[in-house]
XYZ file of C-alpha atoms in Angstrom:
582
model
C -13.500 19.070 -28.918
C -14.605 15.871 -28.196
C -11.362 14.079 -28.754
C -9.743 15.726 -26.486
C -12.537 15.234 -23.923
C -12.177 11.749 -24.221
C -8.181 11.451 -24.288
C -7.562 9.073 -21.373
C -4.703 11.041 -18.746
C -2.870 8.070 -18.982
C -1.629 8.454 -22.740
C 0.467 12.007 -22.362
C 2.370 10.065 -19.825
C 3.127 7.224 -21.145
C 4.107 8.854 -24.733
C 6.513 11.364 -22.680
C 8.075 7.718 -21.170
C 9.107 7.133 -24.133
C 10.102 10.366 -25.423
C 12.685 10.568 -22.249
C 14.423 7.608 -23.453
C 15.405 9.366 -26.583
C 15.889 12.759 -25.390
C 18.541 14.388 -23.038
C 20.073 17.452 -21.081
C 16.871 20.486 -21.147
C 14.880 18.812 -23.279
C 14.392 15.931 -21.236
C 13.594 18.136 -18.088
C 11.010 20.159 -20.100
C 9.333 17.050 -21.377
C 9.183 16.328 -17.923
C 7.550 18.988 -16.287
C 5.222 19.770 -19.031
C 3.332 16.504 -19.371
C 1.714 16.767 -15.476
C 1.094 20.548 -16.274
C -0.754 20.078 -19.773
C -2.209 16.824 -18.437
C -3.449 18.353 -15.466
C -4.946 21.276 -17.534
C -6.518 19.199 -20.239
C -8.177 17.771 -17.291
C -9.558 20.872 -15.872
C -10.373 22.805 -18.910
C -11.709 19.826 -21.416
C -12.990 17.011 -18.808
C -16.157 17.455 -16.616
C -18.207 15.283 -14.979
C -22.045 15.718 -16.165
C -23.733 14.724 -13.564
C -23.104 15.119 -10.156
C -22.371 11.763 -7.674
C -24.725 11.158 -5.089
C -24.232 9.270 -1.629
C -26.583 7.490 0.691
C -25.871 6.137 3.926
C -25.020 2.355 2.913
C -23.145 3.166 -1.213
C -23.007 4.883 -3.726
C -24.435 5.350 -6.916
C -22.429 7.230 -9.797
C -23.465 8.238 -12.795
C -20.668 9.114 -15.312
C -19.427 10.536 -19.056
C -17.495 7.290 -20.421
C -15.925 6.118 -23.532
C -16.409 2.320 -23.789
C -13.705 0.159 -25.808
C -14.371 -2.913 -27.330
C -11.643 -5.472 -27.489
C -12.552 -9.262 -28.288
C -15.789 -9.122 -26.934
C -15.700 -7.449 -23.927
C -16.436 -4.002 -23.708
C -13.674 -2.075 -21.912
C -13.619 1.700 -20.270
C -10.343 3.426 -20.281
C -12.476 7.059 -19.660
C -14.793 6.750 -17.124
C -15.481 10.479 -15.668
C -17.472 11.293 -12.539
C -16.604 13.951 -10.024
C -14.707 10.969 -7.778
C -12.238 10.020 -10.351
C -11.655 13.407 -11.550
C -10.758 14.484 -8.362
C -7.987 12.079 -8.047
C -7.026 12.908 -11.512
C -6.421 16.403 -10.496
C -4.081 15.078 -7.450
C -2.113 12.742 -9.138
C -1.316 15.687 -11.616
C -0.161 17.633 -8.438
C 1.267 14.874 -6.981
C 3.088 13.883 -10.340
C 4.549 17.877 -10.788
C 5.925 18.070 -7.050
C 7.717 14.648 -7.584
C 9.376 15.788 -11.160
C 10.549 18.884 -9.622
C 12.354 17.064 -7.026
C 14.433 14.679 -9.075
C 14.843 17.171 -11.979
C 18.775 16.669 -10.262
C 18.539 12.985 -11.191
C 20.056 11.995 -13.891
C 19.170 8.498 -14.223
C 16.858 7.078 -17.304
C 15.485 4.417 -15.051
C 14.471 6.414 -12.432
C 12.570 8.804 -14.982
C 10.900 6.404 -17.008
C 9.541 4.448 -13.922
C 7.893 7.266 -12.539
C 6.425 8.472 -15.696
C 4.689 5.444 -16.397
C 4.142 5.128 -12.530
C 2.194 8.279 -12.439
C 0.243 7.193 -16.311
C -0.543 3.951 -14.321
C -2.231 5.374 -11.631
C -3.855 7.446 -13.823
C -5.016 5.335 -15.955
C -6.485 3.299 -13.014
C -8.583 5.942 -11.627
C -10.276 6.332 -14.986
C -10.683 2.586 -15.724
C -14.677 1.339 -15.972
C -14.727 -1.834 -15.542
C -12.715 -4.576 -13.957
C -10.469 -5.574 -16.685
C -8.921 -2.022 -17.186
C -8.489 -1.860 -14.061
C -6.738 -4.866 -13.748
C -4.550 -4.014 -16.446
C -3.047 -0.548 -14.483
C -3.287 -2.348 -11.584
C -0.294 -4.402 -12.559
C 1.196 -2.036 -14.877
C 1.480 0.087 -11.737
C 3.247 -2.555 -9.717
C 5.835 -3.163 -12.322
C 6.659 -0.027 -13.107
C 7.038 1.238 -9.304
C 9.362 -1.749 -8.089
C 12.113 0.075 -10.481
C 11.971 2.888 -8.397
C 13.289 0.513 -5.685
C 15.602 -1.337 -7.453
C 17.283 1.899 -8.392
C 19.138 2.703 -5.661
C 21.026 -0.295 -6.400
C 21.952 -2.045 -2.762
C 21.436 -5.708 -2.038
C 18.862 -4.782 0.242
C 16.923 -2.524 -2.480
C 16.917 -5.481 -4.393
C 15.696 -7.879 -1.868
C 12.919 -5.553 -0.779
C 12.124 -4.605 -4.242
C 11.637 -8.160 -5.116
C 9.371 -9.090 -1.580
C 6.937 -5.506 -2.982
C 7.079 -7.338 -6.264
C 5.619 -10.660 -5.036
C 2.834 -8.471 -2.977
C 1.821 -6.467 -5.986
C 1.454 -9.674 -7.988
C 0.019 -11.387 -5.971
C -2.740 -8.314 -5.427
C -3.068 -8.307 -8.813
C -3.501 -12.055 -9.489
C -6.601 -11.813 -7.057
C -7.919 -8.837 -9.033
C -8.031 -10.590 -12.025
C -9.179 -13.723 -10.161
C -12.187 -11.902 -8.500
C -13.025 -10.234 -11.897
C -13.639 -13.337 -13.531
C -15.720 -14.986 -11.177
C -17.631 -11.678 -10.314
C -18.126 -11.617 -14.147
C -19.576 -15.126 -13.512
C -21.655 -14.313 -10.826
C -23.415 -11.049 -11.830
C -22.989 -11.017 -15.644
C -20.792 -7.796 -15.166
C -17.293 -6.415 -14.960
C -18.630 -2.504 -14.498
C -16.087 -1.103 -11.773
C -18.801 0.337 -9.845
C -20.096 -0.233 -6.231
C -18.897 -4.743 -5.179
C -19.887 -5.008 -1.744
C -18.840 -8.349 -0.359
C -21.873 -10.514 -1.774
C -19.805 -13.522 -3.170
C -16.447 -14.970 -3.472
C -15.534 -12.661 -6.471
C -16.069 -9.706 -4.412
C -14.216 -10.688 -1.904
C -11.436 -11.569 -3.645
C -11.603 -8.030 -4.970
C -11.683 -6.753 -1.783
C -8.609 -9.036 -0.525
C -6.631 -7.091 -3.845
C -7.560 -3.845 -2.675
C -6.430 -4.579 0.823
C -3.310 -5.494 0.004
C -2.179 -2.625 -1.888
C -4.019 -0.245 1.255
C -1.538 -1.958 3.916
C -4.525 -3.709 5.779
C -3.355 -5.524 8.778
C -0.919 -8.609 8.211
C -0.605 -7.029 4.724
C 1.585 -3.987 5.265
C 4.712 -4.862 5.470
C 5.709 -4.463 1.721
C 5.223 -1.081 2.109
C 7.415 -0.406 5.512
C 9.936 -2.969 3.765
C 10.641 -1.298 0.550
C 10.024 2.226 0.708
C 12.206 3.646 2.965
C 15.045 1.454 0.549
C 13.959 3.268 -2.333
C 15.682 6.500 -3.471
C 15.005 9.822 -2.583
C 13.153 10.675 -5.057
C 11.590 7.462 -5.955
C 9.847 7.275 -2.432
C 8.009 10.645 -2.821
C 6.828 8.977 -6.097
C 5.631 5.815 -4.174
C 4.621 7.774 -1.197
C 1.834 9.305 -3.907
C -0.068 6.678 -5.741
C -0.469 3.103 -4.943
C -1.616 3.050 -1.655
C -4.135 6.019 -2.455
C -4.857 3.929 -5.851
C -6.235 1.642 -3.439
C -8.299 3.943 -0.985
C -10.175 5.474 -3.914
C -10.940 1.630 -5.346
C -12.836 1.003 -1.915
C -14.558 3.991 -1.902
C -15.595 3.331 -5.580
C -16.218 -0.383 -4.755
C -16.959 -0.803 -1.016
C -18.555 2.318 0.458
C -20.573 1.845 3.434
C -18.917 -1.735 4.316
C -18.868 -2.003 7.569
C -15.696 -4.321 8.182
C -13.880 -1.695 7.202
C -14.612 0.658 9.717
C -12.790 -1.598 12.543
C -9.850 -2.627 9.791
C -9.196 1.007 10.032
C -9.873 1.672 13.209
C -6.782 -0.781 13.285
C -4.278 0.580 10.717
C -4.474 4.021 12.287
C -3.317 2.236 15.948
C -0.821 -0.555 15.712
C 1.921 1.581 13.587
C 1.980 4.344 15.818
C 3.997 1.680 18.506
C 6.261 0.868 15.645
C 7.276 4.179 14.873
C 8.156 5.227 18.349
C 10.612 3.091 18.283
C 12.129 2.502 14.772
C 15.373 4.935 13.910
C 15.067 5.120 10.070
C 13.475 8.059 10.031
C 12.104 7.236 6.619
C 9.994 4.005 7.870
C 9.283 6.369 10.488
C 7.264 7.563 7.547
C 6.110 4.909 6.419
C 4.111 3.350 9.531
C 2.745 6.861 9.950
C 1.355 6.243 6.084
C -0.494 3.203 7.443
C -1.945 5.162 10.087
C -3.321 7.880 8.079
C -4.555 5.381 5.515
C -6.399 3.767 8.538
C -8.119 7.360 8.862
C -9.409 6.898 5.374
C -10.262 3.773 5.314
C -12.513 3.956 8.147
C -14.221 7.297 6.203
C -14.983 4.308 3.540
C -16.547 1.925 6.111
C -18.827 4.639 7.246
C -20.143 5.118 3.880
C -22.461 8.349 4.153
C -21.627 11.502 2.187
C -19.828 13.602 4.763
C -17.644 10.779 5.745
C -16.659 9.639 1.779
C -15.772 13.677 1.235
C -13.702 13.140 4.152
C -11.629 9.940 2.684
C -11.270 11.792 -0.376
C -10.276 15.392 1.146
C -7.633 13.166 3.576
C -6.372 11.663 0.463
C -5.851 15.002 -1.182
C -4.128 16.544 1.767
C -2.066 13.244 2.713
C -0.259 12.933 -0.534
C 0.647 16.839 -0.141
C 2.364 16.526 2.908
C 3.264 12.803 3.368
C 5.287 14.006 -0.071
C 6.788 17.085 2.319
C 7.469 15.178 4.897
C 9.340 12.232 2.722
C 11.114 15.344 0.388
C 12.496 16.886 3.574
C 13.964 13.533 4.925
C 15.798 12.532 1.256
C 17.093 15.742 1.301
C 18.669 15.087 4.441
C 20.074 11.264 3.125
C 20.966 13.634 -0.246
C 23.649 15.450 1.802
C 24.375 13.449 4.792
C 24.112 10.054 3.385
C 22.513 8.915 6.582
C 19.095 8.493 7.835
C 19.225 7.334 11.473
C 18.027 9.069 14.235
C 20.630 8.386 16.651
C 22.748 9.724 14.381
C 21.471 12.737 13.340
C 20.536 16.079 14.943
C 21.201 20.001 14.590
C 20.750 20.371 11.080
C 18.926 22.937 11.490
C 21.958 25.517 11.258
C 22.803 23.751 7.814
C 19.588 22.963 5.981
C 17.117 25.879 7.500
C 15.027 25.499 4.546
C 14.855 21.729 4.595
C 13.818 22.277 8.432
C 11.180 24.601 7.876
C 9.519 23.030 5.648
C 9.357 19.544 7.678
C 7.850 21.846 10.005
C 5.030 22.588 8.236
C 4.831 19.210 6.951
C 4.813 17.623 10.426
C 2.340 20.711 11.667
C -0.231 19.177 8.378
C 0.369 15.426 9.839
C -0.427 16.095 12.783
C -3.764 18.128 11.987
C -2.399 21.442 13.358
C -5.619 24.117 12.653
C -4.667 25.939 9.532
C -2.602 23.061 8.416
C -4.180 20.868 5.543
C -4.326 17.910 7.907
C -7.353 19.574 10.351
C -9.407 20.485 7.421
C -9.660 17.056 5.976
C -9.316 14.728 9.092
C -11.861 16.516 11.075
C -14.528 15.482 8.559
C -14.152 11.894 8.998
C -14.208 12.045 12.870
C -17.269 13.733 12.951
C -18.386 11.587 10.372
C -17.685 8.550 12.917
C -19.387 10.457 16.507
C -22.636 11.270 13.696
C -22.989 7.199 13.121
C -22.624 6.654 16.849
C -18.885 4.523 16.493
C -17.878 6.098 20.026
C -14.857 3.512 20.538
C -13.669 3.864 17.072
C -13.695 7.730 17.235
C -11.584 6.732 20.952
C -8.866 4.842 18.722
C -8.760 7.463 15.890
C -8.515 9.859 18.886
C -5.714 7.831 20.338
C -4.074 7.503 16.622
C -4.443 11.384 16.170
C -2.209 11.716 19.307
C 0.347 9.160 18.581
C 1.093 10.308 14.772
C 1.777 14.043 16.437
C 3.995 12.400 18.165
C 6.484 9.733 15.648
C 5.792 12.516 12.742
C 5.040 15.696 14.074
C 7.641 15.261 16.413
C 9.606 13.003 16.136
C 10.825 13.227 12.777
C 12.205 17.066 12.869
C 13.397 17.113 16.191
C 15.469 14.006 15.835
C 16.714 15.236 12.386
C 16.877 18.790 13.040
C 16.947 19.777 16.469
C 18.080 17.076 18.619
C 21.525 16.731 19.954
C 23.911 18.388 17.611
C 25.640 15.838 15.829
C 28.432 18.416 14.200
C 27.311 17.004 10.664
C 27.288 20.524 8.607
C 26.228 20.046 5.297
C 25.154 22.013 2.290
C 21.216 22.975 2.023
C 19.106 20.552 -0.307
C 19.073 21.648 -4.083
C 17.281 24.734 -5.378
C 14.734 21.915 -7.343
C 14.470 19.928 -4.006
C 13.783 23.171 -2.387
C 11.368 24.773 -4.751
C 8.952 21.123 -4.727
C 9.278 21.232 -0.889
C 8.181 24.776 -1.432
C 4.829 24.223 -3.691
C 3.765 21.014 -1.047
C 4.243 23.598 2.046
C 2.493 26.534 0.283
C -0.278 24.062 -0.634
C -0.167 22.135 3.152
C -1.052 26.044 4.570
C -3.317 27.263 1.330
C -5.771 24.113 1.723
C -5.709 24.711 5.403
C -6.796 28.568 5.429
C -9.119 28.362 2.302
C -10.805 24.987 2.734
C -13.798 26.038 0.778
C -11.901 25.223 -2.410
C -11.170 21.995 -2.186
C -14.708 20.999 -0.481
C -15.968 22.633 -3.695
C -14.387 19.855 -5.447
C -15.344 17.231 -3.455
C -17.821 14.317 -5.148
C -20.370 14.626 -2.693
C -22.761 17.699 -1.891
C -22.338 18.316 2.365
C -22.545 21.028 4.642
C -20.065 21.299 6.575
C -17.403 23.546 8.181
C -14.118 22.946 10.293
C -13.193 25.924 12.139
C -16.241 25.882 14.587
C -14.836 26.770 18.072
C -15.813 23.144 19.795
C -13.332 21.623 17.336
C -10.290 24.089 17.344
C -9.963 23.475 20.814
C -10.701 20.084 21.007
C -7.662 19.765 18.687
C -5.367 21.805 20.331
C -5.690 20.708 23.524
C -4.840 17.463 22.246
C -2.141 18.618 20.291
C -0.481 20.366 23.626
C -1.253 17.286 25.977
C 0.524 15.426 23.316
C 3.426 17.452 23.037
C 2.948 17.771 26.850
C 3.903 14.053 27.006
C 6.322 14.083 24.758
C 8.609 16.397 26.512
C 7.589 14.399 30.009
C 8.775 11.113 28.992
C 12.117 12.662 27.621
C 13.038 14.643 30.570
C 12.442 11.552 32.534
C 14.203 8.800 30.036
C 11.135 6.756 29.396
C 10.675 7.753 25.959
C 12.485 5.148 23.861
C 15.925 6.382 22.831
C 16.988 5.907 19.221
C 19.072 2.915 18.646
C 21.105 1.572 15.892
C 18.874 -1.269 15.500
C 16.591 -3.126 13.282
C 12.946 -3.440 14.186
C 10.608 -6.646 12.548
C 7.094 -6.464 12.820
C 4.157 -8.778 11.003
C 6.995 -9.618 7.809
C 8.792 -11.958 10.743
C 6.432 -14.401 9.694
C 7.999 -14.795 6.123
C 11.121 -13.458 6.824
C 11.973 -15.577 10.006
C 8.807 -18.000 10.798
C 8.018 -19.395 7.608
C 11.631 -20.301 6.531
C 12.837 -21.319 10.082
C 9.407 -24.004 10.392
C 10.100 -25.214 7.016
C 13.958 -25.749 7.298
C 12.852 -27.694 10.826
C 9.780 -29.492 9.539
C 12.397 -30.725 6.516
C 14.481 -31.866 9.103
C 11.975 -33.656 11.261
C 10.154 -35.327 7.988
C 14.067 -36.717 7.095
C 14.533 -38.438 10.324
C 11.221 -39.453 10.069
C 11.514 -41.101 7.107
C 15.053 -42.657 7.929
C 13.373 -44.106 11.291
C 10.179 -45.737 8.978
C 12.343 -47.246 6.582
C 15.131 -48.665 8.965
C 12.155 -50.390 11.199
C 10.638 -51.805 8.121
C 13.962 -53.073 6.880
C 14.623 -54.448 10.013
C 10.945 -56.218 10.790
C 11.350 -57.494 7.119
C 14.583 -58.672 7.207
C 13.348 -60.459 10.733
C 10.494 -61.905 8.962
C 12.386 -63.745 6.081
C 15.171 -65.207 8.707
C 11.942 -66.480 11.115
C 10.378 -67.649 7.462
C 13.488 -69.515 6.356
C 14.136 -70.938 9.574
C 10.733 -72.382 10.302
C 9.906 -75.720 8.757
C 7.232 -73.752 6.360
C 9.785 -72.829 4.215
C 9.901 -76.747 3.515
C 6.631 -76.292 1.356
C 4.120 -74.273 -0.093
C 5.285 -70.437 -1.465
C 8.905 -71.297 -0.637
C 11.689 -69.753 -2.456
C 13.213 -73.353 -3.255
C 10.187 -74.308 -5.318
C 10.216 -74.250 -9.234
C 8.117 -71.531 -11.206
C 6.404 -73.941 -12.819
C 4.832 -75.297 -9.470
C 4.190 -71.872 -8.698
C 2.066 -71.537 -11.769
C 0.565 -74.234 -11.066
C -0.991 -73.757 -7.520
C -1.669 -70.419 -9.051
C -3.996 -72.107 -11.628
C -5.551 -74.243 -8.662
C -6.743 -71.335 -7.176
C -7.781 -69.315 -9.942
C -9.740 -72.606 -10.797
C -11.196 -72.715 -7.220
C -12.558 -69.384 -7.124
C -14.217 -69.486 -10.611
C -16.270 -72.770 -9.812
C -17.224 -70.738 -6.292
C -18.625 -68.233 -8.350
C -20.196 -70.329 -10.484
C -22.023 -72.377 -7.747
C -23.075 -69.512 -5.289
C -24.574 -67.464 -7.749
């Protein structure tokens, strides 16, 4: 059955894109939840890697089943297999399923087709060999996700939706830039292991880090997702920015730079969160600080800490999904998403509530939560290469994202101050997806052994030694410890009605304010330069024409054909000059 073993993922979705748009009602739905399902099995049951990835300490070196494509005369890869890429193949089928369920409610083309093609982009990605494929998904991705924005239809979903647009092109523009001069430069557009060794790797790695939030490059994602709809953020929440952290740890294992970029990411959102009220970009600042996690897992580069990128990545869709499920099926029924103005929903939506719980319990790396099993790898990863002040900030970042998302999200939604708001619980779909992510969040973090078994790179390893369970729950409680401290005493900051502006001041406020000014200043400028040369000319002609010079040679009384003529004298002059001194 070859051709089925070398049917790229990307095609079922796509063709079921286009079979919504002609379908309706139960037929549409089933199309729906049937393409991640069959996907997702053809995946399991048909594709295998045949040989197994290895790691050393510095990259790594993959070898794969692929299907080459010629087009023109380059020789593209839409079906590249190794254990790595299958791996995220099998999440983004997961991923894809939980997200269908939730919106089966929606009843908007748009919405559907988006995140069909969203999901087949992503996919499609993953699997891509070699640079140009890549860049191909890469945009395909961005274009098709900035609907999901756009369709909640508010001014400001359109204004954010078109600022993520110009970040995504832009991230793809340097793609396609960096594959064409690494192309140049090493004769090769194989999507395998870069490392920065020229200016087409870089610029690779500059693509990459835009679409993984780095530093100074986040703020599309803390702009535009929380103004996307319900359903389309648990879509976004899933693939691009994970698109990204499986691109560096196919392209830039072992880099060191991006050890302290993500040593970064996981710090500076955490004081962001404290004190934004959307609880949704609550969400997504904590997204940049588990990304940071992963990231860093990539910088380290050795097999234990790679299987920990990829096992965070696994778990961090599952329950940054829950956690962005629970709070649109809050804005679903109370049309609201504030913290201040929330609180005791609890006795409305117990469901909804429980399973943020468990969500926030995975965040914040509770033991038997999904969250310990997978981030405990990469810290151990980072003491084993001797990074003590990085495994200090991840330490530090561990704390703070127990307490903006395993904290602060449910209590200010569900068990703060009750707000009287009493509302229907979430829809039976909404309920069942939040369901599958919180059985999965708990499964993953009893029975770890089953998704280490899938993990690209053979390590030894387990997480429930006693040193470690304790370490993390005395954190945990010291945390929480805090938490409750600084509220009894009023230092914690409250939750206002307000809007916070981080880095995206720059381009939002900076930028335009300088240039409006700089306009302004240039204008007078020029007004000043060209009165005081009017004036010192128009001096210079009255001081001309009143000086007896004006009498003679070069004056404006004289005939042209004088002029012509003194002209001639010169020009004669100069040529018998020449003549003699040469």
């Amino acid at each position: 059955m070859m051709w089925i073993s070398n049917l790229p993922p990307f095609i079922p979705f796509f063709i079921a894109a286009i079979l919504v748009l002609v379908t309706r009602g139960q037929v549409r739905n089933i199309i729906l939840l049937a393409t991640p399902v069959l996907g997702g099995l053809h995946l399991w049951l048909d594709v295998q890697p045949f040989v197994p990835m290895q790691a050393s300490d510095t990259l790594v070196k993959a070898t794969a089943l692929s299907y080459p494509l010629t087009v023109f005369t380059y020789q593209l890869e839409f079906m590249r297999v190794d254990k790595l890429s299958l791996l995220f193949g099998y999440l983004f089928h997961i991923a894809s399923f939980i997200a269908i369920v939730y919106a089966l409610h929606v009843r908007d083309t748009t919405q559907q087709v988006a995140g069909l093609l969203y999901a087949g982009s992503a996919l499609g990605a993953v699997f891509a060999g070699d640079l140009i494929s890549l860049f191909i998904f890469w945009e395909c991705l961005a274009l098709s996700s900035v609907f999901l924005i756009w369709a909640n239809r508010t001014d400001r979903a359109i204004q954010s939706g078109m600022r993520y647009l110009i970040f995504q092109v832009a991230s793809g523009v340097l793609l396609l830039a960096g594959a064409l001069v690494y192309y140049n430069e090493h004769a090769s557009l194989a999507f395998d292991y870069i490392g920065l060794n020229g200016i087409g790797s870089w610029l690779i790695f500059l693509a990459f880090g835009i679409k993984c939030a780095f530093p100074f490059l986040h703020n599309w994602l803390t702009d535009a997702y929380p103004e996307a709809t319900a359903s389309g953020t648990v879509f976004l929440s899933a693939f691009s920015t994970k698109l990204a952290v499986y691109a560096l740890a196919r392209g830039y294992p072992g880099t060191e730079l991006l050890i302290y970029i993500g040593a970064v990411m996981a710090c500076f959102p955490i004081f962001y969160a404290v004190v934004e009220n959307d609880l949704r970009r609550v969400l997504a600042y904590s997204m940049i600080n588990q990304l940071g996690f992963m990231v860093v897992g990539v910088g380290i580069g050795t097999a234990l800490a790679l299987n920990g990128t990829v096992a965070h990545a696994f778990a961090h869709i599952i329950y940054k999904s829950l956690l962005f499920m629970s709070m649109g099926a809050v804005m679903y029924r109370v049309a609201n998403i504030r913290g201040s103005d929330l609180g005791g929903l609890y006795k409305s939506m117990p469901w909804t509530a429980t399973f943020c719980i468990i969500g926030a319990a995975s965040i914040s790396a509770f033991p038997l939560f999904s969250g310990f099993i997978a981030k405990s790898l990469i810290m151990v990863a980072v003491l084993k290469e001797g990074h003590e002040v990085v495994w200090l900030m991840l330490l530090f970042a561990a704390a703070g994202v127990f307490h903006h998302a395993g904290i602060k999200v449910p209590y200010f939604a569900f068990f703060h101050h009750d707000s009287g708001i009493r509302v229907k619980e979430a829809p039976i779909n909404m309920l069942i997806a939040m369901g599958v992510a919180a059985f999965l969040c708990i499964f993953i973090g009893t029975q770890p052994q089953y998704l280490y078994a899938l993990l690209p790179w053979k390590f030894d390893y387990w997480p429930y030694d006693l040193t470690h369970v304790l370490t993390q729950l005395q954190l945990l409680f010291f945390s929480a410890l805090a938490f409750v401290w600084l509220n009894k005493k009023g230092l914690y900051p409250p939750e206002l009605r307000s809007v916070n502006i981080d880095v995206e001041w720059t381009y939002r406020k900076l930028l335009p304010a300088t240039a409006r000014a700089s306009y302004k200043l240039l204008d007078q400028l020029n007004r000043v330069v060209v009165a005081t040369l009017r004036q010192s000319w128009e001096g210079a002609q009255s001081a001309f024409q009143a000086s007896r010079l004006s009498q003679y040679h070069l004056a404006s009384s004289w005939p042209t054909g004088s002029m012509v003529l003194w002209i001639g004298v010169i020009l004669g002059g100069y040529l018998l000059a020449d003549i003699y001194f040469k």
